[in-house]
Short mmCIF file of C-alpha atoms and ligand atoms in Angstrom, two decimals:
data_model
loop_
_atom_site.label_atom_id
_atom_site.label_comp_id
_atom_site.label_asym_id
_atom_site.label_seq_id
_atom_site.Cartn_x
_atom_site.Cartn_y
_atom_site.Cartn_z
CA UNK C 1 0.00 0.00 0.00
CA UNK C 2 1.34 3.30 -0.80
CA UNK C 3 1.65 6.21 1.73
CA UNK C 4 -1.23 8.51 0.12
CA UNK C 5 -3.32 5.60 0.04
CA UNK C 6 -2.50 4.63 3.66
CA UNK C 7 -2.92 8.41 4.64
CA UNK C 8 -6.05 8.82 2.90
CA UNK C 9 -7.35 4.96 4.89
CA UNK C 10 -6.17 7.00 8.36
CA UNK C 11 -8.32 9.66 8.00
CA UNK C 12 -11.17 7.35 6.62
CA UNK C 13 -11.00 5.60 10.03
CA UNK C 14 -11.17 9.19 11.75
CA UNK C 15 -7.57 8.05 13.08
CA UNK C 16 -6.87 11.71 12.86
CA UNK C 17 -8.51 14.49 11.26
CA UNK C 18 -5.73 16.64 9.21
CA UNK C 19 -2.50 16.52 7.69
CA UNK C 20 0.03 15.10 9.80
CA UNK C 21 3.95 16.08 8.90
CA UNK C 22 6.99 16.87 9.98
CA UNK C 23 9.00 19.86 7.95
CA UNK C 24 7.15 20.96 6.05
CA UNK C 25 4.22 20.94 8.09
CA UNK C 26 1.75 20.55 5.10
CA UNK C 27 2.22 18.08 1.64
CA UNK C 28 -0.44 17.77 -0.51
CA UNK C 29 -0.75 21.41 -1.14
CA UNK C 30 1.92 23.98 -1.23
CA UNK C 31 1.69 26.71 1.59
CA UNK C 32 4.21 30.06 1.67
CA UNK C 33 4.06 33.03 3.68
CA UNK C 34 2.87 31.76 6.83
CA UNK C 35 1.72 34.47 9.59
CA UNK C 36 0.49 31.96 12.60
CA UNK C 37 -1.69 33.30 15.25
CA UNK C 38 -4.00 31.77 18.39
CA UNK C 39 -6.82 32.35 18.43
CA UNK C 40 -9.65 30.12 21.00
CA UNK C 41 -6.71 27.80 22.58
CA UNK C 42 -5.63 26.62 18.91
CA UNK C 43 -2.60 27.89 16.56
CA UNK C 44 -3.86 29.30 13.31
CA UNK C 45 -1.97 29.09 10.40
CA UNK C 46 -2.85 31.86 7.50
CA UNK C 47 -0.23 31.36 3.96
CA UNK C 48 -0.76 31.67 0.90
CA UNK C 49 -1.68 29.05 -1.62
CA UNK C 50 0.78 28.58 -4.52
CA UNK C 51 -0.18 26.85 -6.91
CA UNK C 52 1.63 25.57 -10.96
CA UNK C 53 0.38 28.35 -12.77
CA UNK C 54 -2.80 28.02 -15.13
CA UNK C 55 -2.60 31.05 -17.36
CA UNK C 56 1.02 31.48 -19.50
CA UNK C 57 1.98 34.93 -18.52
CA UNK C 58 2.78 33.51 -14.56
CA UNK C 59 4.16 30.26 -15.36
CA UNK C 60 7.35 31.44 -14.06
CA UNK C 61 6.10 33.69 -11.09
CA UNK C 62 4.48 33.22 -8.31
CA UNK C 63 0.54 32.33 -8.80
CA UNK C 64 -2.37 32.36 -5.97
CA UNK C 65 -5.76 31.63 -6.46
CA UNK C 66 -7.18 31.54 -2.90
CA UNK C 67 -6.48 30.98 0.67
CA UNK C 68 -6.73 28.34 3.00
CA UNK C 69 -6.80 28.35 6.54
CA UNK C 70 -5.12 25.50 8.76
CA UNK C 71 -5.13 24.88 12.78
CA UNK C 72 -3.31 22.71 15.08
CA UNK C 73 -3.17 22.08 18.80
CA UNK C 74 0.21 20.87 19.06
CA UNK C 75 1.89 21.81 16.19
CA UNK C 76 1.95 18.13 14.47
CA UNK C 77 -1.66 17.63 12.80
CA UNK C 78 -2.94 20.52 11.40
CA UNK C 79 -6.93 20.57 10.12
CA UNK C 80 -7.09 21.97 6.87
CA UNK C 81 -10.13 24.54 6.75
CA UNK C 82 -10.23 24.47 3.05
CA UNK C 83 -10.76 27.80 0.92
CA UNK C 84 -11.64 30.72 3.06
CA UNK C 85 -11.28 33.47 0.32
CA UNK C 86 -10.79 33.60 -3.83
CA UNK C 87 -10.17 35.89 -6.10
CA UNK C 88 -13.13 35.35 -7.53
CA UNK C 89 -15.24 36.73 -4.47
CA UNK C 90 -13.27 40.16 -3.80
CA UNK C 91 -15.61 42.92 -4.97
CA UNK C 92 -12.38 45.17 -6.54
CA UNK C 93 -10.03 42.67 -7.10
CA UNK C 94 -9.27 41.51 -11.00
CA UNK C 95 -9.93 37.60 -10.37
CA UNK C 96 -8.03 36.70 -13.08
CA UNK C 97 -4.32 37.69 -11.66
CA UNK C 98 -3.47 35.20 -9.28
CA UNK C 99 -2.25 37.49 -6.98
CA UNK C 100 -3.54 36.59 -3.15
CA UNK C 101 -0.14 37.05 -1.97
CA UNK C 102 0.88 37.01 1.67
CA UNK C 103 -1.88 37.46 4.31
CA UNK C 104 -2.91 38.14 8.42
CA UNK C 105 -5.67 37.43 10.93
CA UNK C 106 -5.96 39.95 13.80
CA UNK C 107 -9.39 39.17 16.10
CA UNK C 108 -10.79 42.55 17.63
CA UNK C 109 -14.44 42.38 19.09
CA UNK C 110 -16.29 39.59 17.92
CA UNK C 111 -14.67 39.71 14.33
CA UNK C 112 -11.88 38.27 12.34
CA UNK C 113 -9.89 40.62 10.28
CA UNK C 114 -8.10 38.92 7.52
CA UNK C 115 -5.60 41.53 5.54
CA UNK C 116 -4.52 40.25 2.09
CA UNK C 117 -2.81 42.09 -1.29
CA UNK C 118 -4.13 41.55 -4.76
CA UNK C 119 -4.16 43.64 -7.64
CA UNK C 120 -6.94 45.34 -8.27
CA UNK C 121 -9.56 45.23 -11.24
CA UNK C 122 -7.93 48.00 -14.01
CA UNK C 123 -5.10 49.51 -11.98
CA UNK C 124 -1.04 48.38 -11.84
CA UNK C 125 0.30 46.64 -8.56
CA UNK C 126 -1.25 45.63 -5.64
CA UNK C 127 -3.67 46.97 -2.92
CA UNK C 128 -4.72 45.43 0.61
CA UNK C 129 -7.68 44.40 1.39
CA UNK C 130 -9.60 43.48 4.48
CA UNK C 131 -11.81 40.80 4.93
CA UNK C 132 -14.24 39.41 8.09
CA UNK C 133 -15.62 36.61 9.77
CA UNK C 134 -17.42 35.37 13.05
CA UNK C 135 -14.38 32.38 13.27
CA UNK C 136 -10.79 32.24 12.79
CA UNK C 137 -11.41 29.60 9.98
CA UNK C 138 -13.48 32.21 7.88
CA UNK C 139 -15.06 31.80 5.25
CA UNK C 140 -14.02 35.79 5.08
CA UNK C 141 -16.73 38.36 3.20
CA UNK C 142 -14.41 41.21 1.56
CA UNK C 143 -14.83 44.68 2.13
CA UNK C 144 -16.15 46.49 -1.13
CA UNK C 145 -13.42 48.43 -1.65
CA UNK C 146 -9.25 48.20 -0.43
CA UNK C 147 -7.72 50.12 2.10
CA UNK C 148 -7.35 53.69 0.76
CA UNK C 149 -3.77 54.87 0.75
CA UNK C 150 -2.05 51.79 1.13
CA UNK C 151 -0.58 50.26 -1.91
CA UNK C 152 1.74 47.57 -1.52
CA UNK C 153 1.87 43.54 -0.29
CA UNK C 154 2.28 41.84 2.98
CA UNK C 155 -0.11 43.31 5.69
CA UNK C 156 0.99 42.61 9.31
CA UNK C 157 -0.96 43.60 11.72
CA UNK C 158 -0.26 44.32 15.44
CA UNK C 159 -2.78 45.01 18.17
CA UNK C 160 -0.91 46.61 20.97
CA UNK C 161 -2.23 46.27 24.23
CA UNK C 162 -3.43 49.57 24.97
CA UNK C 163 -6.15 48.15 21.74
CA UNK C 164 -4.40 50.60 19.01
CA UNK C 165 -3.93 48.69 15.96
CA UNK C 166 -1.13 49.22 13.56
CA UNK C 167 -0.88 47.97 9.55
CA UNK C 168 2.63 47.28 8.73
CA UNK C 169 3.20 46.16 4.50
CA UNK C 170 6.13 46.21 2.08
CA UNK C 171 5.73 48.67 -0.65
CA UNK C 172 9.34 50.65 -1.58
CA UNK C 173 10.51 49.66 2.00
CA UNK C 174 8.46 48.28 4.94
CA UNK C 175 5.57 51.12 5.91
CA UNK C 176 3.73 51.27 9.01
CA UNK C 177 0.93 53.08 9.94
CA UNK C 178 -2.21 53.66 12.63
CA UNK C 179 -4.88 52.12 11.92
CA UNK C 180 -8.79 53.10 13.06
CA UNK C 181 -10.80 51.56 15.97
CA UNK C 182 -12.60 49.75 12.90
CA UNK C 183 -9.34 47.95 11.67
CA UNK C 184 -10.54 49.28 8.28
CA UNK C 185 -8.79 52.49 7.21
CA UNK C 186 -5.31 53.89 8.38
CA UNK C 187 -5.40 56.88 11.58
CA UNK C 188 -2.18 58.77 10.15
CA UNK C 189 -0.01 59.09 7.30
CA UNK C 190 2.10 55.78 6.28
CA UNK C 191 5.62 56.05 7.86
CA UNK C 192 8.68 54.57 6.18
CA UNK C 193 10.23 52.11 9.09
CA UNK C 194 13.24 50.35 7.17
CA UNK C 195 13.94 51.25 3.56
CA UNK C 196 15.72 49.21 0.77
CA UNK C 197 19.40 51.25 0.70
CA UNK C 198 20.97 48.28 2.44
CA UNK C 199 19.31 45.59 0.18
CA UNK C 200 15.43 44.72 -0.06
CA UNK C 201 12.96 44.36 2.58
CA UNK C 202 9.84 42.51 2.18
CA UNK C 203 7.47 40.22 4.87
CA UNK C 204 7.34 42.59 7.75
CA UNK C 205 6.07 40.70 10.50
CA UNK C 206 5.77 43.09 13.78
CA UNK C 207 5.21 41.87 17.57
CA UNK C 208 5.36 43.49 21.07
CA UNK C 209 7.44 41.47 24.24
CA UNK C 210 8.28 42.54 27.39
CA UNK C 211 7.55 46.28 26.04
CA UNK C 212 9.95 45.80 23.27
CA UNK C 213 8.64 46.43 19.61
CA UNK C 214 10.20 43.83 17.02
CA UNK C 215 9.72 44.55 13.35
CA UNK C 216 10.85 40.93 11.82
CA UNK C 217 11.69 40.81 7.96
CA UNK C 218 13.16 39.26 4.66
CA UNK C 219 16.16 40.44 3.90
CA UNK C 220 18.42 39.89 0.15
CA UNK C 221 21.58 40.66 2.36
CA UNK C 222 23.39 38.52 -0.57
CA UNK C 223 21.70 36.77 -2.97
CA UNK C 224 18.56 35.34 -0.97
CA UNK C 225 16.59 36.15 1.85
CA UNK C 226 17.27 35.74 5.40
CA UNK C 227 15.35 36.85 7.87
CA UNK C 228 16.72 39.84 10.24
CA UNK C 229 15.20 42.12 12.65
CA UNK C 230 15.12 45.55 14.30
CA UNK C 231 13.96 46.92 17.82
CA UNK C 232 12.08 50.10 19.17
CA UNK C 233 10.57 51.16 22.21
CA UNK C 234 7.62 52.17 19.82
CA UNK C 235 5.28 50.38 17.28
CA UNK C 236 6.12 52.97 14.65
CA UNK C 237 9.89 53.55 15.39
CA UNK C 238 12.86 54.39 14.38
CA UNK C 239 13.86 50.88 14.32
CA UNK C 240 17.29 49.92 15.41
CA UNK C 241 18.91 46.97 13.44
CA UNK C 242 19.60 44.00 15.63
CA UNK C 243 20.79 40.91 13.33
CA UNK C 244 19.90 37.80 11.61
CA UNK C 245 17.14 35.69 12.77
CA UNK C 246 17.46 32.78 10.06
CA UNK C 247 20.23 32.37 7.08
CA UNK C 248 19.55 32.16 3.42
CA UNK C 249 17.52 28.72 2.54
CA UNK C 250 19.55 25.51 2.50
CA UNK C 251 17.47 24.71 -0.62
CA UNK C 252 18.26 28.03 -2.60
CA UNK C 253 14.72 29.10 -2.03
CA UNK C 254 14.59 33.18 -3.20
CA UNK C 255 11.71 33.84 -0.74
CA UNK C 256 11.70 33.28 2.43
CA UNK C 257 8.60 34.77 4.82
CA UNK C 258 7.68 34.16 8.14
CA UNK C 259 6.08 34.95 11.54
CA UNK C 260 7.14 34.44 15.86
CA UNK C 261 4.84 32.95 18.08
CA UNK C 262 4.32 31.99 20.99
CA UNK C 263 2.33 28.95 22.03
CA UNK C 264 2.06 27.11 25.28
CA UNK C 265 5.02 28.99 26.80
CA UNK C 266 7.23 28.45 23.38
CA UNK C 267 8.43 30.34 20.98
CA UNK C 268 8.34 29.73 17.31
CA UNK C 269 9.24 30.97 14.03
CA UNK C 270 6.94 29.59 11.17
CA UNK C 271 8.85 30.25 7.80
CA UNK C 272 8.69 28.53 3.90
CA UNK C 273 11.16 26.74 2.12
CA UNK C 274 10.58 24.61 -1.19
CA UNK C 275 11.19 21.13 0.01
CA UNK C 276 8.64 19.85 -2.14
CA UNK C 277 9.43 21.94 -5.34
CA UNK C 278 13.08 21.77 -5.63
CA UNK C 279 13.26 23.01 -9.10
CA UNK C 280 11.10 25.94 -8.86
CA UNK C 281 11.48 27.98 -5.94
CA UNK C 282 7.37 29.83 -6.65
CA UNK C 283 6.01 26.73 -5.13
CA UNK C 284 6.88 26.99 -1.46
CA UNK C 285 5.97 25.08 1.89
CA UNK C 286 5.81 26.29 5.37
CA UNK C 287 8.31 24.53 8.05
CA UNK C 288 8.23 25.30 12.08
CA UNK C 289 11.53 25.15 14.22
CA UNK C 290 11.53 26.38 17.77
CA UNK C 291 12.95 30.09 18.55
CA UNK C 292 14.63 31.38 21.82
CA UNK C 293 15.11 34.70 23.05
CA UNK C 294 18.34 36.16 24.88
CA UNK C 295 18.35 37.56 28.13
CA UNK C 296 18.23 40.92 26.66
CA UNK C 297 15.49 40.32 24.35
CA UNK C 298 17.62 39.90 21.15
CA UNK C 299 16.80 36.48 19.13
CA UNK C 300 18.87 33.25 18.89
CA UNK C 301 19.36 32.46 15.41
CA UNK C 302 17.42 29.74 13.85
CA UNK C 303 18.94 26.85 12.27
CA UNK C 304 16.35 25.34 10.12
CA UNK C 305 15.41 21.57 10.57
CA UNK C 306 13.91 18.67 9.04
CA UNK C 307 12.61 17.37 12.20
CA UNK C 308 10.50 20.30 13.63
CA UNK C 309 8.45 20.48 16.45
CA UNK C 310 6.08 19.00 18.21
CA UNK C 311 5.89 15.69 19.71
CA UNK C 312 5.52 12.45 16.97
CA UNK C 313 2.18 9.63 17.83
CA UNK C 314 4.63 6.23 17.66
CA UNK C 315 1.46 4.96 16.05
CA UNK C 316 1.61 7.72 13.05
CA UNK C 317 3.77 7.47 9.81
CA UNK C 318 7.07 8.77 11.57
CA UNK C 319 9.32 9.83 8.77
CA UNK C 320 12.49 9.08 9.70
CA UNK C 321 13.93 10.99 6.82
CA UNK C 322 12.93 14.74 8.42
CA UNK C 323 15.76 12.66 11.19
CA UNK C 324 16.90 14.81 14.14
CA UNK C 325 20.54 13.97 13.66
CA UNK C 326 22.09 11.08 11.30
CA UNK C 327 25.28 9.43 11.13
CA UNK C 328 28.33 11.44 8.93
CA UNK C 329 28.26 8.47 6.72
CA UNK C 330 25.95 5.98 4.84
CA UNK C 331 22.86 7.93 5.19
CA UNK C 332 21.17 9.79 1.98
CA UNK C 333 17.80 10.85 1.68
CA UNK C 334 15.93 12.01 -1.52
CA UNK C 335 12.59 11.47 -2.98
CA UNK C 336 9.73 8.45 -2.36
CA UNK C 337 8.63 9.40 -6.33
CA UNK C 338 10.14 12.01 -8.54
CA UNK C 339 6.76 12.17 -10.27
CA UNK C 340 5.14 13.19 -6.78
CA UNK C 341 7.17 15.47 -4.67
CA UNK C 342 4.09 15.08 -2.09
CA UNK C 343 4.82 11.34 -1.38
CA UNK C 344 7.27 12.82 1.12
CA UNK C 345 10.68 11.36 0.72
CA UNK C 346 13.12 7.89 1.65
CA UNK C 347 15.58 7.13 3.94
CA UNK C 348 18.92 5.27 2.18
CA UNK C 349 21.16 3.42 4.72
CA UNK C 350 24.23 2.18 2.06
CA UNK C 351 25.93 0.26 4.81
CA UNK C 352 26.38 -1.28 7.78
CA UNK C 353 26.97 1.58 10.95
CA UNK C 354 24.65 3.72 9.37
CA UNK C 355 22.04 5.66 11.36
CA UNK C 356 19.56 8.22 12.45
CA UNK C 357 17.53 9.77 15.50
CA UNK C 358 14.34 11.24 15.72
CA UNK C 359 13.42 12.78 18.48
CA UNK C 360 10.32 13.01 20.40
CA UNK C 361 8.27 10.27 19.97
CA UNK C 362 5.46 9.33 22.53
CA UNK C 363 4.27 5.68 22.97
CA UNK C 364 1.58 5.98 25.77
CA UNK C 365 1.49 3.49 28.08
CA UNK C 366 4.03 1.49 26.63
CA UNK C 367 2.05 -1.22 25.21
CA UNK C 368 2.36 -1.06 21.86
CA UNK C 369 3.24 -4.65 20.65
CA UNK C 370 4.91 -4.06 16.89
CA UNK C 371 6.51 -2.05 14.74
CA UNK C 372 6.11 -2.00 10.49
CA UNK C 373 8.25 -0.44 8.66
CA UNK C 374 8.10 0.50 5.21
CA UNK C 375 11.17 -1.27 3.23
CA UNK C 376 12.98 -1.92 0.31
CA UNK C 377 16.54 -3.39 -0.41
CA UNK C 378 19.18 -4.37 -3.27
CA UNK C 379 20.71 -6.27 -0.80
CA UNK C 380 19.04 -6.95 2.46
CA UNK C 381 20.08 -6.63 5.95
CA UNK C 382 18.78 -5.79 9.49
CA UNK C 383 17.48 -2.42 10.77
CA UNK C 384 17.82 -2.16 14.64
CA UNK C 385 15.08 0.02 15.90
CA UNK C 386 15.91 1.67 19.42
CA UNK C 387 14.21 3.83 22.25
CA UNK C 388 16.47 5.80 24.10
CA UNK C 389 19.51 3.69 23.76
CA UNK C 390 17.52 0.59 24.11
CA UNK C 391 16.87 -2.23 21.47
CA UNK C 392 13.49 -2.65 21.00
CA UNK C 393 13.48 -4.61 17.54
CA UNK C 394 15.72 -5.87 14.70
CA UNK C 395 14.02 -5.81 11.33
CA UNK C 396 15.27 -8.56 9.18
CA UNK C 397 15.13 -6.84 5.32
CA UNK C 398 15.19 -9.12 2.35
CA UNK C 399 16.14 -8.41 -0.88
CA UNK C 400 13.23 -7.33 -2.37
CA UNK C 401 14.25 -6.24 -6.04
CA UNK C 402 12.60 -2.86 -6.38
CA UNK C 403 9.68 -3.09 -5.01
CA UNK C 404 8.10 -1.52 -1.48
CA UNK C 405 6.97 -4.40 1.13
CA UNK C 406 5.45 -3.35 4.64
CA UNK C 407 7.16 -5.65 7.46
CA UNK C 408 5.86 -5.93 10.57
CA UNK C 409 8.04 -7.59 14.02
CA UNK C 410 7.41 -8.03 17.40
CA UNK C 411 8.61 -4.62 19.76
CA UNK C 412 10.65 -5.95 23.01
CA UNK C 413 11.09 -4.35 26.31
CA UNK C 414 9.45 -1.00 25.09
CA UNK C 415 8.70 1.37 27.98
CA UNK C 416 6.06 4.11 28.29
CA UNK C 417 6.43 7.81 27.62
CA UNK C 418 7.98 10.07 25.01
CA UNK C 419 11.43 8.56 23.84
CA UNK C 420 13.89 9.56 21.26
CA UNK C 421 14.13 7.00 18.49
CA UNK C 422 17.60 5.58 16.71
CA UNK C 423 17.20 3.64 13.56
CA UNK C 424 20.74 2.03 12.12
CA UNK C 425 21.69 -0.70 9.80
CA UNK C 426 23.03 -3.39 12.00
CA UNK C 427 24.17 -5.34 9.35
CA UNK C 428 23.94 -5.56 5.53
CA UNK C 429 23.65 -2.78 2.94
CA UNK C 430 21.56 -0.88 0.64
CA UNK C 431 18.25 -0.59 2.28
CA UNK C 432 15.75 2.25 1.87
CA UNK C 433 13.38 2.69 4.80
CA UNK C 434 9.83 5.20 3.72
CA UNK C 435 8.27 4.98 7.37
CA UNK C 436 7.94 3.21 10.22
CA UNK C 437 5.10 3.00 12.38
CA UNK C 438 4.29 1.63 15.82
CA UNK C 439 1.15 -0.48 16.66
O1 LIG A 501 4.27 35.04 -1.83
C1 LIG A 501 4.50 36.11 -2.69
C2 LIG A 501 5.55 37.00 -2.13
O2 LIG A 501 6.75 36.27 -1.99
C3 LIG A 501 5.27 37.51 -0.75
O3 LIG A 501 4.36 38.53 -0.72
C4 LIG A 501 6.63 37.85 -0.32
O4 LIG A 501 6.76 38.13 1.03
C5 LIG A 501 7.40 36.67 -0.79
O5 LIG A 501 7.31 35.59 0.11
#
């Protein structure tokens, strides 16, 4: 059985009700741009949808239909709200660009603000416009017309805590300005908080801590964006320049975008890569590593993982290739399927010695009684699963001559609670692991 079949059989038997991942958080679907906010006890995640292009003219750009909304209670399966805006249903929008670039969610008073650019119906470049809802999962009505005298992309919004509400977006520079008690029209004239001179800025994301103001950003410091960030004492500056927050993407990705968070005491920086689109860099998907702050209140930079966050279900698909750490040698991943990036990607141990952790993996009460695993080998051999340091099953891999087989073995002196998992090749060579999965 393959995994999107399996997947698709999980969440027949209501074994779970979203997408369940690792980095990226999301396959099926790519996601970019992701501004995360909680709202109700749950983490909402608002990005934008790219899509291949349909129409000629963006086949080479980036190309957004719609939006979906996701949520998640601990980070690991998110619920996938489905399409809470198009471009079809915004009143002075031209449908037909594709342009529902990077969005927000502020909640003031009953009512869900969702901010998002488009270009509108017989003008050049984009607008922002606002759109509402009674829930954080929309579906959002837009506003008839956009904000007036803000052109540009990537609203942020930030609700300080005295209740005044400011608009940041990227247009020549990042802007920011007051916005009214209605959320709907800007209280003063735009400001200009961090200007392009010292290479573009894009992506503002903006949040308050312990009094501090922290205007987050994409950066092309070189030849890609990072993500940096400033300080002030107030929401609309001046700015001071405080450093890097994550390097350039690993996977040459020109975009990067992003948002902070914090959840249950935790920090977190949501941010896209293209792990699923390796040769086109439009179609992006959103990844979640853990963030720390100094005692000062500067940020710890951010080294991107596979792994994530979030603690895995032992009985879920836990991909060991999105591995916490792995041996120097013997261990390659790539793509499941060339075909279908989505299918997630493989695990090749080449010889004997070879191995990798994943961390964080929580078997109950301990009584699981098996683990499958997800196989293939040119050569056979034995995969030693352990918990913690402890052997808790050898997998004995035949050869099986290109094809996939789902084995299954007895789990020994497994005990209960979150553990972190080590998966080597005790003997033999050339196997290719897709998933294991404890039952
Ligand atoms: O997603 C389209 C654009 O790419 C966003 O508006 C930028 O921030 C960059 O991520």
């Amino acid at each position: 059985m393959n995994k999107r079949v399996l997947f698709v059989l999980l969440l027949c038997l209501g074994a779970f009700s979203g997408l369940v991942a690792q980095n990226p958080i999301i396959s099926g679907q790519f996601t970019a741009d992701p501004t995360a906010r909680v709202f109700e006890g749950k983490v909402y995640l608002y990005p934008s949808h790219d899509i291949p292009s349909p129409v000629e003219r963006l086949q080479e750009w980036f190309c957004m239909e719609d939006y979906h909304v996701f949520s998640s209670e601990d980070l690991v399966k998110w619920t996938d709200h489905g399409v809470v805006l198009s471009q079809s249903d915004v009143p002075w929008g031209d449908a037909g660009s594709y342009s529902m670039w990077a969005p927000d969610c502020v909640y003031k008073n009953g009512t869900y603000y969702f901010f998002f650019p488009a270009s509108p119906k017989g003008e050049k470049g984009f607008r922002i416009g606002v759109a509402t809802s009674d829930t954080p999962f929309g579906p959002f009505k837009p506003l008839a017309e956009p904000i007036a005298g803000v052109q540009g992309i990537d609203p942020c919004v930030l609700l300080d805590k005295d209740g005044q509400a400011y608009l940041y977006w990227s247009g020549r520079g990042l802007n920011v300005a007051r916005l009214k008690n209605n959320l709907t029209e800007l209280d003063s004239a735009p400001v200009l908080v961090a200007d392009v001179k010292d290479g573009f800025k894009e992506g503002p994301f903006a949040f308050e801590r312990n009094g501090k103001y922290y205007l987050t950003y994409p950066w092309v410091k070189d030849k890609t964006e990072c993500l940096a960030y400033a300080m002030s004492d107030s929401p609309m500056g001046p700015f001071e320049y405080k450093g890097i927050i994550m390097d350039q993407s690993p996977t040459g990705c020109w975009t990067n975008h992003h948002s902070l968070l914090e959840y249950k005491g935790q920090w977190y920086l949501f941010y896209h890569h293209n792990d699923y689109s390796p040769d086109f860099d439009k179609n992006r998907s959103v990844c979640i590593d853990s963030l720390f702050f100094n005692a000062d209140g500067t940020i710890r930079q951010v080294v991107p993982t596979l792994r994530g966050v979030g603690i895995a279900d032992a009985r879920s698909l836990i991909q060991i290739d999105r591995y916490s750490t792995k041996s120097e040698e013997g261990v390659f991943i790539d793509y499941v399927n060339q075909d279908d990036k989505f299918e997630g990607w493989k695990t090749f141990f080449s010889h004997e010695g070879a191995w990798v952790t994943f961390h964080r993996v929580d078997f109950g009460d301990g009584k699981l009684q098996k683990v499958s695993a997800r196989v293939s080998s040119e050569m056979g051999g034995t995969l030693q699963v352990c918990a913690d340091g402890h052997v808790i099953a050898d997998i004995e891999v035949p050869v099986t001559v290109g094809r996939w087989q789902t084995l299954t073995v007895p789990l020994t002196g497994l005990q209960e609670g979150v553990h972190n998992l080590c998966v080597s090749l005790s003997s033999g060579r050339n196997v290719q692991v897709d998933w294991i999965r404890f039952e």
